[in-house]
CSV table of C-alpha atoms and ligand atoms in Angstrom, one decimal:
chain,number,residue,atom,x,y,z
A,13,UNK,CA,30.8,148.0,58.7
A,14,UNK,CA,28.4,146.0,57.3
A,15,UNK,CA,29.7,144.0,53.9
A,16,UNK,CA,28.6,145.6,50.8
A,17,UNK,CA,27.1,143.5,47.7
A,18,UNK,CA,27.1,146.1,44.3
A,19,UNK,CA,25.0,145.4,42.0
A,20,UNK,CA,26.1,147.3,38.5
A,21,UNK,CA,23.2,147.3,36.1
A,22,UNK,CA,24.4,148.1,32.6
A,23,UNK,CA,27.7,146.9,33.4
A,24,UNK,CA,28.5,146.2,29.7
A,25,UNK,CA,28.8,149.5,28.3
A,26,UNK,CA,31.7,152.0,28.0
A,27,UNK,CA,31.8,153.0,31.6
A,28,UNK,CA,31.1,150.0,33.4
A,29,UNK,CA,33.2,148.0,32.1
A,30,UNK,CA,35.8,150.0,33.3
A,31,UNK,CA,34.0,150.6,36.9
A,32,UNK,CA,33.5,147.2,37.5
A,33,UNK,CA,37.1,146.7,37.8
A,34,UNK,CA,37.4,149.7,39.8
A,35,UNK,CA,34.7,148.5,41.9
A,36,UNK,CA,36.7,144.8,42.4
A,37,UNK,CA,39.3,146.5,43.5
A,38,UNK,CA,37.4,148.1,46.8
A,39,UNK,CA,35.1,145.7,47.5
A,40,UNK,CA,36.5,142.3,46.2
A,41,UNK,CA,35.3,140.6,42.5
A,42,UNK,CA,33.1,138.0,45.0
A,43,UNK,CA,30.9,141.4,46.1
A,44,UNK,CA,30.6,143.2,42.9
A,45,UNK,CA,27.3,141.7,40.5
A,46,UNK,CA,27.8,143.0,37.0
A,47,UNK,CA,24.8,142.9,35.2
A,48,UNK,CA,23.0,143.9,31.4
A,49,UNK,CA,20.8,142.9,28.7
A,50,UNK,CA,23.4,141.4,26.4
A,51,UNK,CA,26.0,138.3,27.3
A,52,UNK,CA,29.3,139.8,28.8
A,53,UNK,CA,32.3,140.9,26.5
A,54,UNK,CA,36.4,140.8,27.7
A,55,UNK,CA,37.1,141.2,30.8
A,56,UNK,CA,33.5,140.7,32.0
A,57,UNK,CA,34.0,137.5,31.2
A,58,UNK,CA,35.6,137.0,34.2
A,59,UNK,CA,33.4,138.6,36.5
A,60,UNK,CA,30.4,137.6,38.6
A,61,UNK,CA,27.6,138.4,35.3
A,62,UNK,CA,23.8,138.1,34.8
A,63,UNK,CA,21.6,139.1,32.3
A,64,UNK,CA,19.1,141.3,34.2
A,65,UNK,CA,17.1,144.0,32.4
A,66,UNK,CA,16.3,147.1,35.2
A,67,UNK,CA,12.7,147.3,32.6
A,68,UNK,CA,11.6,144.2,34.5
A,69,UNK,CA,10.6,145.7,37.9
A,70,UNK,CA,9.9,142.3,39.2
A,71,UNK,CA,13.0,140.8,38.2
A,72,UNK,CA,14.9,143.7,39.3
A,73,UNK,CA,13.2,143.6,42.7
A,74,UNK,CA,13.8,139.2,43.0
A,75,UNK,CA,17.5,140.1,42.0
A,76,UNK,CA,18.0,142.4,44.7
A,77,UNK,CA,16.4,140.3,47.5
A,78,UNK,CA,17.6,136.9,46.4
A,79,UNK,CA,21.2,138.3,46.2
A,80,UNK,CA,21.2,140.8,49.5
A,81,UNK,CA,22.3,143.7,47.0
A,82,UNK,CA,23.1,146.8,49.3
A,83,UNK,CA,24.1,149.1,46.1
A,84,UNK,CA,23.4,149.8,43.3
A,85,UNK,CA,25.0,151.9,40.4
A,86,UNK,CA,22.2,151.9,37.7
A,87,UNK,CA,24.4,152.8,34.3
A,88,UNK,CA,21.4,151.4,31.4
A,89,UNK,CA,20.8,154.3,29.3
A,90,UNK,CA,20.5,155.5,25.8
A,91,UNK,CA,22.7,158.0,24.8
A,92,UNK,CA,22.7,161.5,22.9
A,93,UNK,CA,23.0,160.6,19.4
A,94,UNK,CA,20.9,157.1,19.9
A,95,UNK,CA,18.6,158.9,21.8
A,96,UNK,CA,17.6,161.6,18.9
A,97,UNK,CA,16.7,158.8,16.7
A,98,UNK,CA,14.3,156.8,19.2
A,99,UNK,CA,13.2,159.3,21.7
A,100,UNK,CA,10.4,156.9,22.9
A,101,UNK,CA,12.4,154.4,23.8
A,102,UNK,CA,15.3,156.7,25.3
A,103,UNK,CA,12.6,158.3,27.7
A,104,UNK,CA,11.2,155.0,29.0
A,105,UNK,CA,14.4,153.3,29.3
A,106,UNK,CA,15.9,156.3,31.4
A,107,UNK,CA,13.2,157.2,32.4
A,108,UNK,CA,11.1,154.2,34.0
A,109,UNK,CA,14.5,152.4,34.8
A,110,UNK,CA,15.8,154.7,36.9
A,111,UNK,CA,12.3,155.0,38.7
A,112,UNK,CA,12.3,151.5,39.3
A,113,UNK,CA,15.9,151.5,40.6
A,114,UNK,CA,14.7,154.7,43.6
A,115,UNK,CA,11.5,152.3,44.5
A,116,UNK,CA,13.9,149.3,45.1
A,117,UNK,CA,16.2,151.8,47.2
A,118,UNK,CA,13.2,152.5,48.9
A,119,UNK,CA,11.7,149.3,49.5
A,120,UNK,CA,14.7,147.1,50.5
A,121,UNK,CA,16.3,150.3,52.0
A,122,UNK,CA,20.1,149.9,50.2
A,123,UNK,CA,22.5,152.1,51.6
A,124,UNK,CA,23.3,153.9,48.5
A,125,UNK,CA,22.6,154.5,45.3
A,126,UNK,CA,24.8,156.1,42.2
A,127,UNK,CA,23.4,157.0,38.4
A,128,UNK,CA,25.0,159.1,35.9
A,129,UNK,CA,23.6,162.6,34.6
A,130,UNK,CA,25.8,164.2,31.9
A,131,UNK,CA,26.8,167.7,30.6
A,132,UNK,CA,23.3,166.8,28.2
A,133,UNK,CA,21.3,168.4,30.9
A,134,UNK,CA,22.3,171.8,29.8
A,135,UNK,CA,21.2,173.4,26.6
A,136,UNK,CA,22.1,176.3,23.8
A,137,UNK,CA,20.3,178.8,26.4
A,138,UNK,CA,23.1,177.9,29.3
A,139,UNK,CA,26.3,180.0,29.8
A,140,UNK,CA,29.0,177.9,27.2
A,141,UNK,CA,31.9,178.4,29.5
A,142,UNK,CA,32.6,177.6,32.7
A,143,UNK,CA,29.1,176.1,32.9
A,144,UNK,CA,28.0,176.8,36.8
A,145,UNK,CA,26.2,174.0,39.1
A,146,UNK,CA,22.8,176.1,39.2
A,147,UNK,CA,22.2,177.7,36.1
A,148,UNK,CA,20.0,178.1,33.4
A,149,UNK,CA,19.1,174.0,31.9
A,150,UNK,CA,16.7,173.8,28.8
A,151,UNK,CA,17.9,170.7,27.5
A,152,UNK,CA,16.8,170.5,23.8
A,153,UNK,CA,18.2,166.7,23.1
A,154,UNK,CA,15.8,163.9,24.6
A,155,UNK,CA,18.9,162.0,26.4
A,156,UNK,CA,19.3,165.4,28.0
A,157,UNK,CA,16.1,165.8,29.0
A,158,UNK,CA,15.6,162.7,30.6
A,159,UNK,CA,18.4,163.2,32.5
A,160,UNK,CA,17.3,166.3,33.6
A,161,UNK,CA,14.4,165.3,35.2
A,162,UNK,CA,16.5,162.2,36.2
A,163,UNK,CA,18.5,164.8,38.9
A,164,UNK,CA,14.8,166.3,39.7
A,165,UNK,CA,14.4,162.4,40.1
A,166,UNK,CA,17.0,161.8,42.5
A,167,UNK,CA,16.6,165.2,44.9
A,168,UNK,CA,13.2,163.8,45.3
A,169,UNK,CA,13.8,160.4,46.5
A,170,UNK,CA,16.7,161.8,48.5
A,171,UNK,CA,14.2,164.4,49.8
A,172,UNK,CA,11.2,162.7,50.6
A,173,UNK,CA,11.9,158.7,50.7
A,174,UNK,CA,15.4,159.2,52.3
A,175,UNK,CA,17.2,157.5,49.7
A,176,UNK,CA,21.3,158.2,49.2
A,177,UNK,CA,21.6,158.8,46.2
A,178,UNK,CA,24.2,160.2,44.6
A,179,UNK,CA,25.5,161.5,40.8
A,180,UNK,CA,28.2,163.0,38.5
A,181,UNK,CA,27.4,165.0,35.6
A,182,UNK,CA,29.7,163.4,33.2
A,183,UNK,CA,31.4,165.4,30.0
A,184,UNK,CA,32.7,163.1,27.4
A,185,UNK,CA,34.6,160.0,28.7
A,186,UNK,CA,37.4,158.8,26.9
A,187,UNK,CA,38.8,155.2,27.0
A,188,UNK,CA,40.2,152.2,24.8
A,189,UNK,CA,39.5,149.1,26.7
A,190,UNK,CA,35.8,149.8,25.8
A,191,UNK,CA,34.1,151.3,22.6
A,192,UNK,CA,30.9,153.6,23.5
A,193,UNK,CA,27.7,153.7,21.8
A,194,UNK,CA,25.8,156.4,20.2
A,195,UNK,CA,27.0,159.4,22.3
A,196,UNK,CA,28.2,162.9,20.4
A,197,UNK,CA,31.4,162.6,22.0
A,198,UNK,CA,32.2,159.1,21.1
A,199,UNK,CA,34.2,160.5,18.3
A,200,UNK,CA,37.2,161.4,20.9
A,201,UNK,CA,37.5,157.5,21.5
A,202,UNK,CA,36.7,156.5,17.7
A,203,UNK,CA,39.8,158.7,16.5
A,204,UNK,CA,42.4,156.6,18.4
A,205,UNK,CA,41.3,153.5,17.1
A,206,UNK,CA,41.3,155.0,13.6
A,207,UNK,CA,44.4,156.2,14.0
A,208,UNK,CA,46.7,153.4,15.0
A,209,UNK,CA,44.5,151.2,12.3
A,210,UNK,CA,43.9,153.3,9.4
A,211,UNK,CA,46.3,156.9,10.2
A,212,UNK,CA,43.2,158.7,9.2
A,213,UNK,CA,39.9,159.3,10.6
A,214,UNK,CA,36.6,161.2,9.3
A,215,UNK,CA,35.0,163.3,12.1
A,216,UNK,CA,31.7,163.9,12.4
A,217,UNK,CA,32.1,167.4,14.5
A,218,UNK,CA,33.4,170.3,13.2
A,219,UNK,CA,37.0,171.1,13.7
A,220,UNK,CA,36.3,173.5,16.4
A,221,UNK,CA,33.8,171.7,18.1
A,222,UNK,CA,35.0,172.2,22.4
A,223,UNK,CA,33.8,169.9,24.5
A,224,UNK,CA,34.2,168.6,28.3
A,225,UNK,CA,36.2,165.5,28.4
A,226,UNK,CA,37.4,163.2,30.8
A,227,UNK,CA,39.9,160.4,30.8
A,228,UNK,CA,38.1,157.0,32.0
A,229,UNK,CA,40.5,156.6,34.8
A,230,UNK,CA,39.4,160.0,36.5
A,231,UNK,CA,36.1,159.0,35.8
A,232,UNK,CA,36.1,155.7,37.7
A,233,UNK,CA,38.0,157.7,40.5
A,234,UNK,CA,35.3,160.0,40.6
A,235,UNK,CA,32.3,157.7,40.9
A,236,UNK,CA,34.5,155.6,44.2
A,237,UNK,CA,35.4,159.2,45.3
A,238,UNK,CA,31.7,160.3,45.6
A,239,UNK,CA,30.3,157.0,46.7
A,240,UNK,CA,32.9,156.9,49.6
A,241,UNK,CA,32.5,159.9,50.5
A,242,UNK,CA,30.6,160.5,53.9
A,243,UNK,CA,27.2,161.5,53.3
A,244,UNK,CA,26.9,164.7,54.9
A,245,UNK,CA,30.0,165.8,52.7
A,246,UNK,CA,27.6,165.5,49.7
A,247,UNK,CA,25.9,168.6,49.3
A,248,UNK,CA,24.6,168.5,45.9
A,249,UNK,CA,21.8,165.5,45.6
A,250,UNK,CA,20.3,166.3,41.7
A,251,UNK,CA,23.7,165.7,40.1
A,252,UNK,CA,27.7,167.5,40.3
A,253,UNK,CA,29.2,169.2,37.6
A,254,UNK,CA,32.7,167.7,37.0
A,255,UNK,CA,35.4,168.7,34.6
A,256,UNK,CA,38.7,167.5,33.6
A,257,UNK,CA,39.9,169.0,30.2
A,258,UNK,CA,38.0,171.0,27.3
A,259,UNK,CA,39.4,170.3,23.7
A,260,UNK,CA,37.8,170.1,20.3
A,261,UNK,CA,38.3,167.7,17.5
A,262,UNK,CA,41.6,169.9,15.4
A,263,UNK,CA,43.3,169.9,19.4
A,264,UNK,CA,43.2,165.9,19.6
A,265,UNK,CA,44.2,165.6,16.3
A,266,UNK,CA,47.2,167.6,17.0
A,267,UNK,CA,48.4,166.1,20.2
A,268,UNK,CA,47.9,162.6,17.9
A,269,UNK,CA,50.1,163.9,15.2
A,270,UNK,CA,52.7,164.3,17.8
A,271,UNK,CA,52.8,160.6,18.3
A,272,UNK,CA,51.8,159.5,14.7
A,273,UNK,CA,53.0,162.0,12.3
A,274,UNK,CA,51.2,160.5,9.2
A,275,UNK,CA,48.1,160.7,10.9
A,276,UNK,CA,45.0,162.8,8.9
A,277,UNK,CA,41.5,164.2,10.1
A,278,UNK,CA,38.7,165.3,7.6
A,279,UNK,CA,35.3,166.4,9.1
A,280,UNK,CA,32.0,165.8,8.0
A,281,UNK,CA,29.6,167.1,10.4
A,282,UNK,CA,26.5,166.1,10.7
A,283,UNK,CA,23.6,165.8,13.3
A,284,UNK,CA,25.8,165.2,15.9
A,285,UNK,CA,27.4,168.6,15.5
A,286,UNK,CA,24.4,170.5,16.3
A,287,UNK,CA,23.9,168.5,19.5
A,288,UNK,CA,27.7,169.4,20.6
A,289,UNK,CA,26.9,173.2,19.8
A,290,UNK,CA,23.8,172.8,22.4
A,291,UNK,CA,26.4,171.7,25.2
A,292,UNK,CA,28.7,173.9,27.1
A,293,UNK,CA,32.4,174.2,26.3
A,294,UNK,CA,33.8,173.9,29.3
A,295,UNK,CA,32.7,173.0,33.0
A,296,UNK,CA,32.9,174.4,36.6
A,297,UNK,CA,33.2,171.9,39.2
A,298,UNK,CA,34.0,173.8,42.1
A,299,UNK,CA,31.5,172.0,44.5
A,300,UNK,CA,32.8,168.8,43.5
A,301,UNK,CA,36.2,170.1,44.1
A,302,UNK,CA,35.4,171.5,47.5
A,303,UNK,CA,32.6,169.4,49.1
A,304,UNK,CA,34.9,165.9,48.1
A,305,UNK,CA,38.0,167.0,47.0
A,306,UNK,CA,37.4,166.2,43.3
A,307,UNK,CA,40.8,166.5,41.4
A,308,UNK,CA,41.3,165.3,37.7
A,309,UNK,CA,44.3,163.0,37.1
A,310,UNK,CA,44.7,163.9,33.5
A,311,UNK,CA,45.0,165.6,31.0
A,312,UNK,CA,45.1,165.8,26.8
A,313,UNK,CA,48.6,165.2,26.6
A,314,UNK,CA,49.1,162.9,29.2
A,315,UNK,CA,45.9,161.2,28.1
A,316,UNK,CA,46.7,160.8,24.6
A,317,UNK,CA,50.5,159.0,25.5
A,318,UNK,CA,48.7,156.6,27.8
A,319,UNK,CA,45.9,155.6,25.2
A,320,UNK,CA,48.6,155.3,22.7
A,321,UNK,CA,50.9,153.4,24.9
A,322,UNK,CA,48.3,150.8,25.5
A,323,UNK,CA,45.8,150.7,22.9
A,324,UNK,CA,48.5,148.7,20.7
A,325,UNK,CA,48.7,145.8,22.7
A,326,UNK,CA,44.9,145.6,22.9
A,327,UNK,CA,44.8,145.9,19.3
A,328,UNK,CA,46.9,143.0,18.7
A,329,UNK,CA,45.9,140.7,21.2
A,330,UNK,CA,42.4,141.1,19.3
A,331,UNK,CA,44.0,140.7,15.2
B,30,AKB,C1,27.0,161.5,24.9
B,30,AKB,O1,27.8,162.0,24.0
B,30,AKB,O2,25.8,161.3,24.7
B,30,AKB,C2,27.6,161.1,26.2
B,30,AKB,C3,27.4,162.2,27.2
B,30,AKB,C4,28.2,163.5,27.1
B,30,AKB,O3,26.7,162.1,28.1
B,30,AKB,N1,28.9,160.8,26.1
């Protein structure tokens, strides 16, 4: 097998911080190029880093030559809630970044390719439970409309150009070695910091708010999972629904209470909440499940003990 270089663009957000060591671990820290617009945090730190913006087509394409890149997981991207307040920007970065990403796939002919679509591409017009793979999408935030026509995006390259590209639809991920940045669902990672710093925490969804959610560790393992899977086993080339656990913001808040017994919620919704009501509750991932053997690890309980097992130590390393 021919050795792989992986190139992570947007390696310094929530999710690929936490890939990057996932991806070290299968191909070796010396093969893996984490990469982003801003100077490396943590762990990063230690890991091959270079400022690269994926904006800058001709840097982008000089990277991938001068550095023999094979694959690339293209993570840039402005979120739900960010998104809503620059749509401009959200559609060219998501937009024009992820083009740029497909024409290098195409021109120096990398073996694969992963980015990340989201439960954003489905709207208040979509079944709310149980969301299907093929259903009805009328996306109504701009984050979910570009990555809508993101999946359209990828089928076409994979279509017509060849290229193997391959994506999740991600619900909300939920870690502490990272903090996210202007997604609706960043709440569910807000609240545990809150709570083992302040015992309280205002929310800014309604109490019943239900929402797709997924521990960060099942999330890495899905991304390896669907990447190392052999490409005829990957049926679905726009983006696959996957689904670990559905809870709203009065559920977490319980299953904290367990471990903290002081701890208090308020809410105080606000534009945020709308956006959640526009997503669906829960998810199907069937496909996923049968086409590569998809299987969450965890779950709200056992996600909750591990986050406030950990967290802690993190927290005081930091003080
Ligand atoms: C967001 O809330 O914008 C993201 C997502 C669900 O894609 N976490």
């Amino acid at each position: 097998m021919k050795k792989q270089k992986i190139l992570v663009i947007g390696a310094g957000g929530q999710l690929g911080t936490e890939l990057v060591q996932g991806l070290w671990k299968v191909y070796g820290e010396e093969n893996v190029i984490a990469t982003d617009i801003k100077d490396p945090q943590g762990i990063l730190t230690r890991a091959r880093f270079e400022i690269l913006d994926v904006l800058k087509q001709k840097h982008l394409f000089d990277f991938i030559q001068k550095n023999e890149i094979t694959q690339i997981y293209h993570l840039a991207a402005v979120l739900s809630a960010t998104g809503e307040k620059n749509p401009k920007f959200a559609w060219h970065l998501n937009m024009d970044g992820l083009i740029h990403v497909l024409d290098a796939a195409v021109e120096f002919k990398l073996e694969k390719v992963y980015w990340p679509s989201s439960i954003a591409v489905f709207g208040p017009t979509t079944p709310r439970h149980n969301t299907p793979q093929d259903t009805v999408m009328s996306p109504t935030t701009i984050y979910g409309i570009t990555k809508l026509a993101g999946e359209r995006w990828c089928e076409w390259y994979y279509r017509n150009k060849g290229v193997d590209v391959r994506s999740l639809r991600y619900p909300g991920l939920i870690g502490y070695k990272s903090k996210p940045g202007g997604g609706t669902t960043d709440y569910a990672v807000d609240i545990f910091f809150k709570a083992l710093t302040e015992k309280k925490y205002e929310c800014f969804l309604k109490p019943d708010a239900y929402l797709p959610m997924m521990y960060m560790d099942d999330a890495v393992k899905a991304t390896i999972d669907l990447m190392e899977a052999p490409a005829e086993k990957v049926k679905v080339r726009s983006s696959y629904n996957i689904s670990a656990m559905s809870f709203c913001p009065a559920d977490i808040a319980a299953e904290i209470k367990k471990h903290i017994p002081d701890f208090e919620i308020t809410y105080n919704p606000d534009f945020r909440q709308q956006i959640a009501e526009s997503w669906p509750a829960s998810i199907d991932d069937s496909a996923a499940r049968m086409d590569w053997h998809w299987k969450p690890q965890f779950d709200l309980a056992s996600m909750t003990k591990e986050i406030l097992q950990h967290l802690p130590h993190l927290l005081a390393q930091e003080a």
